XYZ file of C-alpha atoms in Angstrom:
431
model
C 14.597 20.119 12.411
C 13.886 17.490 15.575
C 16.645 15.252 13.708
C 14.353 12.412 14.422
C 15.164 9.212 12.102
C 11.411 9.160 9.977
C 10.981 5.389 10.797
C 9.887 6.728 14.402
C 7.248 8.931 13.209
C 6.031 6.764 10.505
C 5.511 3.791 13.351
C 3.661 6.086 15.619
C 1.391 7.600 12.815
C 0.540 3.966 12.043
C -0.397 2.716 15.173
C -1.756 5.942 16.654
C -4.083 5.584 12.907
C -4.960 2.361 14.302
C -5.477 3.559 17.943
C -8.125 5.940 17.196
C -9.600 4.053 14.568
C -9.956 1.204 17.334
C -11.416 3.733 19.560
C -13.731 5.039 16.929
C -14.946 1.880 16.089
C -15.891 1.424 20.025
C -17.866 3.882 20.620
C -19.970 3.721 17.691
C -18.423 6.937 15.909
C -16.905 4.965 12.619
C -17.472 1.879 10.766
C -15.040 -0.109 9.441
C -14.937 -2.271 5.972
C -12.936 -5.580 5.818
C -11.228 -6.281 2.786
C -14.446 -8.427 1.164
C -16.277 -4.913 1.241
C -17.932 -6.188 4.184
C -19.451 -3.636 6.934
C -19.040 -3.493 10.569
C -19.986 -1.640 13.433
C -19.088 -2.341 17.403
C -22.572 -3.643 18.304
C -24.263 -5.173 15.016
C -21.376 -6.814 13.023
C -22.255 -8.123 9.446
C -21.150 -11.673 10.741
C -20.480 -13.601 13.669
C -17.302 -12.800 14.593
C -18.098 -11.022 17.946
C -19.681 -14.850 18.929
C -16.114 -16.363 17.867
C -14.125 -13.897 20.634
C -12.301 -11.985 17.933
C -12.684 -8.284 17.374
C -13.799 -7.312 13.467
C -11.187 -5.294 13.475
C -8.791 -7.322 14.635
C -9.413 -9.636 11.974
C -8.865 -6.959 9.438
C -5.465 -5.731 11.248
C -4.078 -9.493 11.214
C -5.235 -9.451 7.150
C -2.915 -6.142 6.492
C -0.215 -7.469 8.625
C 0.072 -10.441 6.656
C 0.046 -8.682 3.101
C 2.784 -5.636 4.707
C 4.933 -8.589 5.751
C 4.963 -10.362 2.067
C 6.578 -6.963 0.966
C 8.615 -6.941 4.471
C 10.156 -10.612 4.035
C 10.863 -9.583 0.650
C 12.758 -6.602 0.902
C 14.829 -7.913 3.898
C 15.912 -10.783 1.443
C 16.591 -8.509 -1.097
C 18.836 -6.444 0.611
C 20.763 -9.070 2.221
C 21.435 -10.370 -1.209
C 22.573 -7.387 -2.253
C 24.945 -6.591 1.163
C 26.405 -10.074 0.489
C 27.324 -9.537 -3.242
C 29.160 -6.400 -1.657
C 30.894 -8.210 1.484
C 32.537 -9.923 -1.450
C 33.333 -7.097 -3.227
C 31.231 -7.711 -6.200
C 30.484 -4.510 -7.114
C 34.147 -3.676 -7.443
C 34.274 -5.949 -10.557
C 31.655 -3.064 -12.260
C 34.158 -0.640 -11.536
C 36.520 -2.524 -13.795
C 34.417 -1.916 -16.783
C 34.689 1.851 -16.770
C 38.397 2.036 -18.038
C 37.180 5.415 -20.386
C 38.554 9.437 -19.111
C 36.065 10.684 -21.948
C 33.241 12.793 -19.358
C 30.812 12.264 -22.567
C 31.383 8.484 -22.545
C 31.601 8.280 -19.046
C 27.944 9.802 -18.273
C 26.642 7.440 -20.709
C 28.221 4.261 -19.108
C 27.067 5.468 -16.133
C 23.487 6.272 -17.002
C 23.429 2.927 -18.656
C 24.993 1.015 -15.717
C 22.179 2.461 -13.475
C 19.227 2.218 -15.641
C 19.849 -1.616 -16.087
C 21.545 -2.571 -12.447
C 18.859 -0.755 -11.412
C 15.937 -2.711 -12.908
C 18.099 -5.975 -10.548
C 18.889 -4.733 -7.274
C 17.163 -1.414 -7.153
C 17.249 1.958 -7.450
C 18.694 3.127 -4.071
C 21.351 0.565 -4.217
C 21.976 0.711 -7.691
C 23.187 4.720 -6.979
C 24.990 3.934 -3.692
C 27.098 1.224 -5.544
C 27.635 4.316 -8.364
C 28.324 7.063 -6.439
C 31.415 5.067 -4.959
C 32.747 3.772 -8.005
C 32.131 7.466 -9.307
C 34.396 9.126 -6.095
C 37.300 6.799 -6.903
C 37.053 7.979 -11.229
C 35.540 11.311 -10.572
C 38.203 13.387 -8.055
C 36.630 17.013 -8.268
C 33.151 16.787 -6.436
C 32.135 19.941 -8.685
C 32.240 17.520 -11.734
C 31.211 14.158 -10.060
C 27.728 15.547 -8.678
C 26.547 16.359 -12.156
C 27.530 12.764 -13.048
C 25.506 11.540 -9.576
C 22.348 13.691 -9.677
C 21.619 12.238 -13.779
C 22.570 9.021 -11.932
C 19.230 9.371 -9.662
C 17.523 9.923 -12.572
C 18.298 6.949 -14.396
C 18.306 4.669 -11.462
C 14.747 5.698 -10.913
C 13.573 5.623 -14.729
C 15.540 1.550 -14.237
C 13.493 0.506 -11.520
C 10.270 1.701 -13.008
C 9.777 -1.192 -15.399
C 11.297 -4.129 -12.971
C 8.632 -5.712 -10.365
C 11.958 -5.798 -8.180
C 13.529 -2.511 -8.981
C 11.966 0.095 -6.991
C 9.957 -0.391 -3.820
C 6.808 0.748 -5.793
C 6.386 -1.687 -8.504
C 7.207 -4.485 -5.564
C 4.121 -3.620 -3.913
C 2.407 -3.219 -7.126
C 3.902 -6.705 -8.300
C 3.242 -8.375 -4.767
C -0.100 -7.052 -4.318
C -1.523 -8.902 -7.332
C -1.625 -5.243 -9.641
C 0.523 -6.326 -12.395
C 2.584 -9.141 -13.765
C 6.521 -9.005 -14.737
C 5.533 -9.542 -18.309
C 2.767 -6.911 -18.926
C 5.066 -4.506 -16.925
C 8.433 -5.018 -18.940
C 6.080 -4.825 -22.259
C 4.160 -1.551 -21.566
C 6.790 0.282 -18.999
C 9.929 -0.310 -20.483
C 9.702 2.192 -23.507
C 8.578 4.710 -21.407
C 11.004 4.265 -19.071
C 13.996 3.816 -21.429
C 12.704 7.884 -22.752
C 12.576 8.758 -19.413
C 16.552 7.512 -19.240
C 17.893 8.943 -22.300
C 15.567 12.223 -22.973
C 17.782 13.878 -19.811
C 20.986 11.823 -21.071
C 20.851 13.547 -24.295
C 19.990 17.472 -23.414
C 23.081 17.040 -20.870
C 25.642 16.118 -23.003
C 25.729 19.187 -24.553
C 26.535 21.211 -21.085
C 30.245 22.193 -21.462
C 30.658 19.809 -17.944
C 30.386 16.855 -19.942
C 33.129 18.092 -22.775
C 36.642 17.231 -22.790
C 38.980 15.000 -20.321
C 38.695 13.534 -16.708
C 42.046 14.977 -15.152
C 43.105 13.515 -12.151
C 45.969 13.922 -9.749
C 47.759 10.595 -9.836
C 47.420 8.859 -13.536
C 46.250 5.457 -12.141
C 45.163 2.779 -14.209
C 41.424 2.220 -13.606
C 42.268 -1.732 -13.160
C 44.207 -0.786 -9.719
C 41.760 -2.196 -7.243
C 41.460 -5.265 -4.673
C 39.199 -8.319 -5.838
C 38.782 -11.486 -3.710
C 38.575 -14.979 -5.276
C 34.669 -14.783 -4.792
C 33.716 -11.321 -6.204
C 32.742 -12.062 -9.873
C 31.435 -15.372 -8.899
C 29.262 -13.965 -6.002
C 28.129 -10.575 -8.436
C 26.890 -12.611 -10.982
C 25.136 -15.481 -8.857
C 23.536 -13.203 -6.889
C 22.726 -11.183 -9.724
C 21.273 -14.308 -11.910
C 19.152 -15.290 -8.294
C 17.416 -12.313 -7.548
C 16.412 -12.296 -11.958
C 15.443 -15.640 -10.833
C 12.688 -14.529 -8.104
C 9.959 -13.328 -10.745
C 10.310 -16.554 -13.113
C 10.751 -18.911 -9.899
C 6.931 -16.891 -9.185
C 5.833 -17.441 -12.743
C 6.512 -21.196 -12.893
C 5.094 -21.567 -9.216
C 2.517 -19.211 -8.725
C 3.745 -18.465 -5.366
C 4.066 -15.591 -3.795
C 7.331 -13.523 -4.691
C 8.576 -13.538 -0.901
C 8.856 -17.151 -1.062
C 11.175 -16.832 -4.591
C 13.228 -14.360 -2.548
C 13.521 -16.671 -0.020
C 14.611 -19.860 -2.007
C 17.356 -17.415 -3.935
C 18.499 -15.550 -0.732
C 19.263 -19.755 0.612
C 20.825 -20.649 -2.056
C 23.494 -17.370 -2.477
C 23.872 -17.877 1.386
C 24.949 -21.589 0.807
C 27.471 -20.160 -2.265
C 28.702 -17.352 0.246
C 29.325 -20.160 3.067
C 31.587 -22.259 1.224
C 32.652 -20.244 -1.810
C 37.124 -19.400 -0.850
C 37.750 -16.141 -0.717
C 41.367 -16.302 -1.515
C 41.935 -14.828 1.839
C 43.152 -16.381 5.155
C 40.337 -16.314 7.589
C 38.657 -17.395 10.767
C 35.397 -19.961 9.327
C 32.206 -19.780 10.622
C 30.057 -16.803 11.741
C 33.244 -14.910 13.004
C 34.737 -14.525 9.543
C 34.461 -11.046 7.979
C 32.817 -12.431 4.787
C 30.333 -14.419 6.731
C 26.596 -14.124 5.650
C 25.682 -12.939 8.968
C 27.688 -10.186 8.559
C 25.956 -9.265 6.167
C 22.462 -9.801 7.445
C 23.620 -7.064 9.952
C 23.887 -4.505 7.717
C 21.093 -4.310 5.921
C 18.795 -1.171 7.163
C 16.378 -2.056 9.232
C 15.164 1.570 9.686
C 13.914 1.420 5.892
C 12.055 -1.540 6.937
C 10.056 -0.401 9.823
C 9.208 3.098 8.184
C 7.833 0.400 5.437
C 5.664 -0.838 8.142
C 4.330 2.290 9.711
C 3.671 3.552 6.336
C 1.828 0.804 5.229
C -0.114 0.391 8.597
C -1.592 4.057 8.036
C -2.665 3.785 4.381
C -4.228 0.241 6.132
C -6.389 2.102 8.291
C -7.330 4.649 5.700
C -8.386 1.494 3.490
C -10.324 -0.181 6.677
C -12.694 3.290 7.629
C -15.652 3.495 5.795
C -17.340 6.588 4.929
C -20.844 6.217 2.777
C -20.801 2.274 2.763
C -17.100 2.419 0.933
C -13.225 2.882 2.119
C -12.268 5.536 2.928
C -9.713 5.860 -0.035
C -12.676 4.375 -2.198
C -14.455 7.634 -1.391
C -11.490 9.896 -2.167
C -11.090 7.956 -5.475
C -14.780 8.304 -6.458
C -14.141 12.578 -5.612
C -10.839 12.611 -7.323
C -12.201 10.993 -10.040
C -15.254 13.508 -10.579
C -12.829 16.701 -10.399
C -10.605 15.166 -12.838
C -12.443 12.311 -14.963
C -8.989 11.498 -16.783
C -7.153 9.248 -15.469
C -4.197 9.958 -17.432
C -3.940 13.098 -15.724
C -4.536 11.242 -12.104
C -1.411 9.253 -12.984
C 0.428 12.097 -14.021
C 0.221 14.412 -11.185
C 0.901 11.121 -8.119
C 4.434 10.985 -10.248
C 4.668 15.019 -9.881
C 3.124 14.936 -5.969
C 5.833 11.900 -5.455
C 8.699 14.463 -5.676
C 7.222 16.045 -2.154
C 5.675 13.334 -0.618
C 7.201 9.967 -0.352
C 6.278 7.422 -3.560
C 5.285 4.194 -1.102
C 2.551 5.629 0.301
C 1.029 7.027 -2.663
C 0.710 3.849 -4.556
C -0.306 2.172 -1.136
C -2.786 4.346 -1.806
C -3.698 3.774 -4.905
C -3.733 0.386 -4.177
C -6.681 1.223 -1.761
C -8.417 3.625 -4.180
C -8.815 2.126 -7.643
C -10.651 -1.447 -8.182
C -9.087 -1.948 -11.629
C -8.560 -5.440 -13.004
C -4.487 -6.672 -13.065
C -2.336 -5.341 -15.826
C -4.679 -2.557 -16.276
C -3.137 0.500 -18.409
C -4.083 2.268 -15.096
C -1.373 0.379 -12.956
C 1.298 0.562 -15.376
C 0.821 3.786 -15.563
C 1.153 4.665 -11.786
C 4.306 2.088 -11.564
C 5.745 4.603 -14.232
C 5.418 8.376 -12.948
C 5.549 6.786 -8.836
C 8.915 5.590 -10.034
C 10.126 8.159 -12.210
C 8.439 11.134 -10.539
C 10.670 11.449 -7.808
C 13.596 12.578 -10.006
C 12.196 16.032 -10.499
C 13.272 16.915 -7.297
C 16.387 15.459 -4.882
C 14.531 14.646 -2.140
C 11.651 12.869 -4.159
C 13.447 9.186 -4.245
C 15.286 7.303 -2.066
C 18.101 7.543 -4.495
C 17.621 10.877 -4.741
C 18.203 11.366 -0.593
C 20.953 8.736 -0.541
C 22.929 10.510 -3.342
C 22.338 14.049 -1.315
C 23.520 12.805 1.671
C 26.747 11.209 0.296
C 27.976 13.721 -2.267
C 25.997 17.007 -0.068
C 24.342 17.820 -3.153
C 22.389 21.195 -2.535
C 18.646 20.928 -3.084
C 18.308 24.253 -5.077
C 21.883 23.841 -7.261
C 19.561 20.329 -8.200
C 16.591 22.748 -9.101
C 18.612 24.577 -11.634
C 20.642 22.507 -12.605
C 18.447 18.971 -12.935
C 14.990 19.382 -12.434
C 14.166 20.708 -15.908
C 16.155 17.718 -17.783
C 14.511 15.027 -15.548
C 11.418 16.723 -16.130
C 11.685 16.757 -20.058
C 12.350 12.665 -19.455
C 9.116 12.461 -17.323
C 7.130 14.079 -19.663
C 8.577 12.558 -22.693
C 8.347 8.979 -21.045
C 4.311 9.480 -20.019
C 3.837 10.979 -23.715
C 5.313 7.310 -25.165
C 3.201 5.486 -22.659
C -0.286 7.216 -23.615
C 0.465 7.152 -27.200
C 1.655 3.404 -27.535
């Protein structure tokens, strides 16, 4: 209602968080816990770091900073990667695939399309890139948002079992949680149910019988390529797969795989022709700056503010633990199972925003890496947000491009995504 972009208010709730936690701290009202467990209050810190001219807490901002920037550095690679396979037109190749006018096989090439170019470049991107290959196949919105909003479903169930498909399971992977193997191994059933369960109960609806009609019988082949766009799609494609084996072999962190496979696909997009006449240099329209400017920026920051509060919930100490420590501890006495935990952050993710649940999370639960626990969370954080359209980012993106109404979803969707969800968590506790 104040149409104010949320990257403003989720940068003021994380340094006001940090504001009041630094005047807390000051005058003796709150203690604060470094990430060693370690207490501290204003005039008796646990170690010398008052004699060395640096503030406790400080120290313990400059530690969050540098872990929220790993997953910062990251994404920005990421999604230049992706804006520069697009600058080239990659994605238009995809759109060469789907030749069919069957609506049956056409939600299933679809739904298949975004549950594995999902698990690559993401969820949010993975329905964008859809949604316009779907408005030049699909003319009638009426029919093409049924095709969009199971989409968002299988995008999301896609980037559940990827350490680089959903912004979730990045911080997850990045934060030490889980590994690409365990993940793939104990998420990727789960998530595959949680992808075909809806897939299945829609094709019976009469929408999905019968023949596309369009206006003008165009072949689906009709569309501009450059020179570079299949070579850019699939190197790009084949170096962002590379980031979590380049981690693997190196043991470094992931931002510095992103890094290495963002250089290289700039190099490729530098020199590789086009097939077009054009100015050379950073002028040209298929230069890699160009594409550096459009990634979003806004996503980014409302990343950081996000991150920054959940920081300062982890850094207050009530009863000689965090903060979120504490919660877990009560959480964990009103409901014991933590199956049930797990289930209910993927139903609470379709109100409130996935990232800072699992940062959370993160701060709440002590469990060892590649716990069942963590899987678990990267599955219904991922996949939750399809019960509703505003629970994922694909979810938002998709209702803001195709104006899909947030009750005709309710009736319509939430029910089938829901029978995914809960078929998905049922594979995942039982194998």
């Amino acid at each position: 209602s104040l149409r104010l972009d949320k990257l403003a208010t989720a940068l003021g709730m994380g340094v006001l968080m940090w504001t009041l936690l630094a005047l807390g701290f000051q005058q003796e009202v709150l203690q604060i816990m470094d990430t060693h467990g370690t207490l501290f209050t204003f005039t008796s810190p646990a170690d010398g770091s008052h004699q060395s001219g640096e503030s406790p807490i400080s120290a313990v901002l400059l530690h969050h900073i540098g872990k929220i920037a790993e997953i910062m550095i990251f994404l920005i690679g990421a999604m230049t990667m992706v804006e520069l396979i697009d600058l080239h037109k990659g994605f238009e190749v995809i759109r060469g695939w789907i030749a069919t006018r069957n609506k049956r096989k056409l939600l299933w090439i679809t739904g298949i399309l975004a549950f594995v170019l999902s698990a690559i470049i993401d969820n949010l991107t993975t329905t964008i890139v859809l949604i316009s290959i779907l408005r030049k196949l699909v003319p009638s919105r009426e029919e093409r948002i049924w095709y969009v909003a199971l989409i968002i479903t299988a995008a999301n169930a896609g980037g559940a079992w990827s350490p680089i498909g959903d912004v979730t399971t990045t911080m997850l992977w990045i934060g030490g949680k889980l590994t690409t193997e365990a993940l793939i191994a104990h998420v990727g059933l789960p998530s595959l149910v949680c992808f075909v369960v809806p897939y299945v109960l829609a094709t019976r609806r009469r929408i999905f019988q019968g023949e596309l009609h369009t206006d003008a019988d165009q072949p689906a082949t009709q569309f501009s390529l450059l020179q570079s766009s299949k070579p850019m799609l699939f190197s790009g494609l084949l170096l962002i797969l590379f980031v979590p084996v380049f981690k693997t072999l190196t043991h470094l962190p992931p931002y510095a795989g992103m890094m290495l496979s963002l250089s290289i696909l700039w190099g490729i997009a530098t020199y590789l022709p086009t097939g077009e006449k054009e100015i050379i240099g950073q002028n040209s329209m298929y230069s890699p700056f160009k594409a550096l400017a459009k990634i979003e920026m806004s996503s980014i920051l409302f990343f950081l503010g996000i991150l920054l509060a959940i920081a300062a919930f982890e850094t207050v100490a009530i009863d000689g633990m965090s903060m979120l420590r504490y919660g877990a501890e009560k959480l964990s006495t009103a409901i014991p199972n933590q199956n049930v935990i797990a289930v209910l952050l993927g139903v609470i993710s379709a109100i409130i925003d996935n990232v800072p649940l699992v940062a959370a999370a993160m701060g709440m639960y002590t469990m060892p890496p590649d716990s069942a626990m963590w899987h678990f969370i990267a599955y219904t954080a991922g996949t939750g947000g399809s019960l509703l359209v505003v629970g994922s980012a694909a979810g938002v993106a998709a209702m803001g491009m195709e104006k899909i109404d947030f009750i005709w979803y309710l009736r319509n969707i939430t029910l089938l995504s829901l029978a995914g969800y809960l078929a998905g968590c049922a594979v995942f506790i039982l194998f």
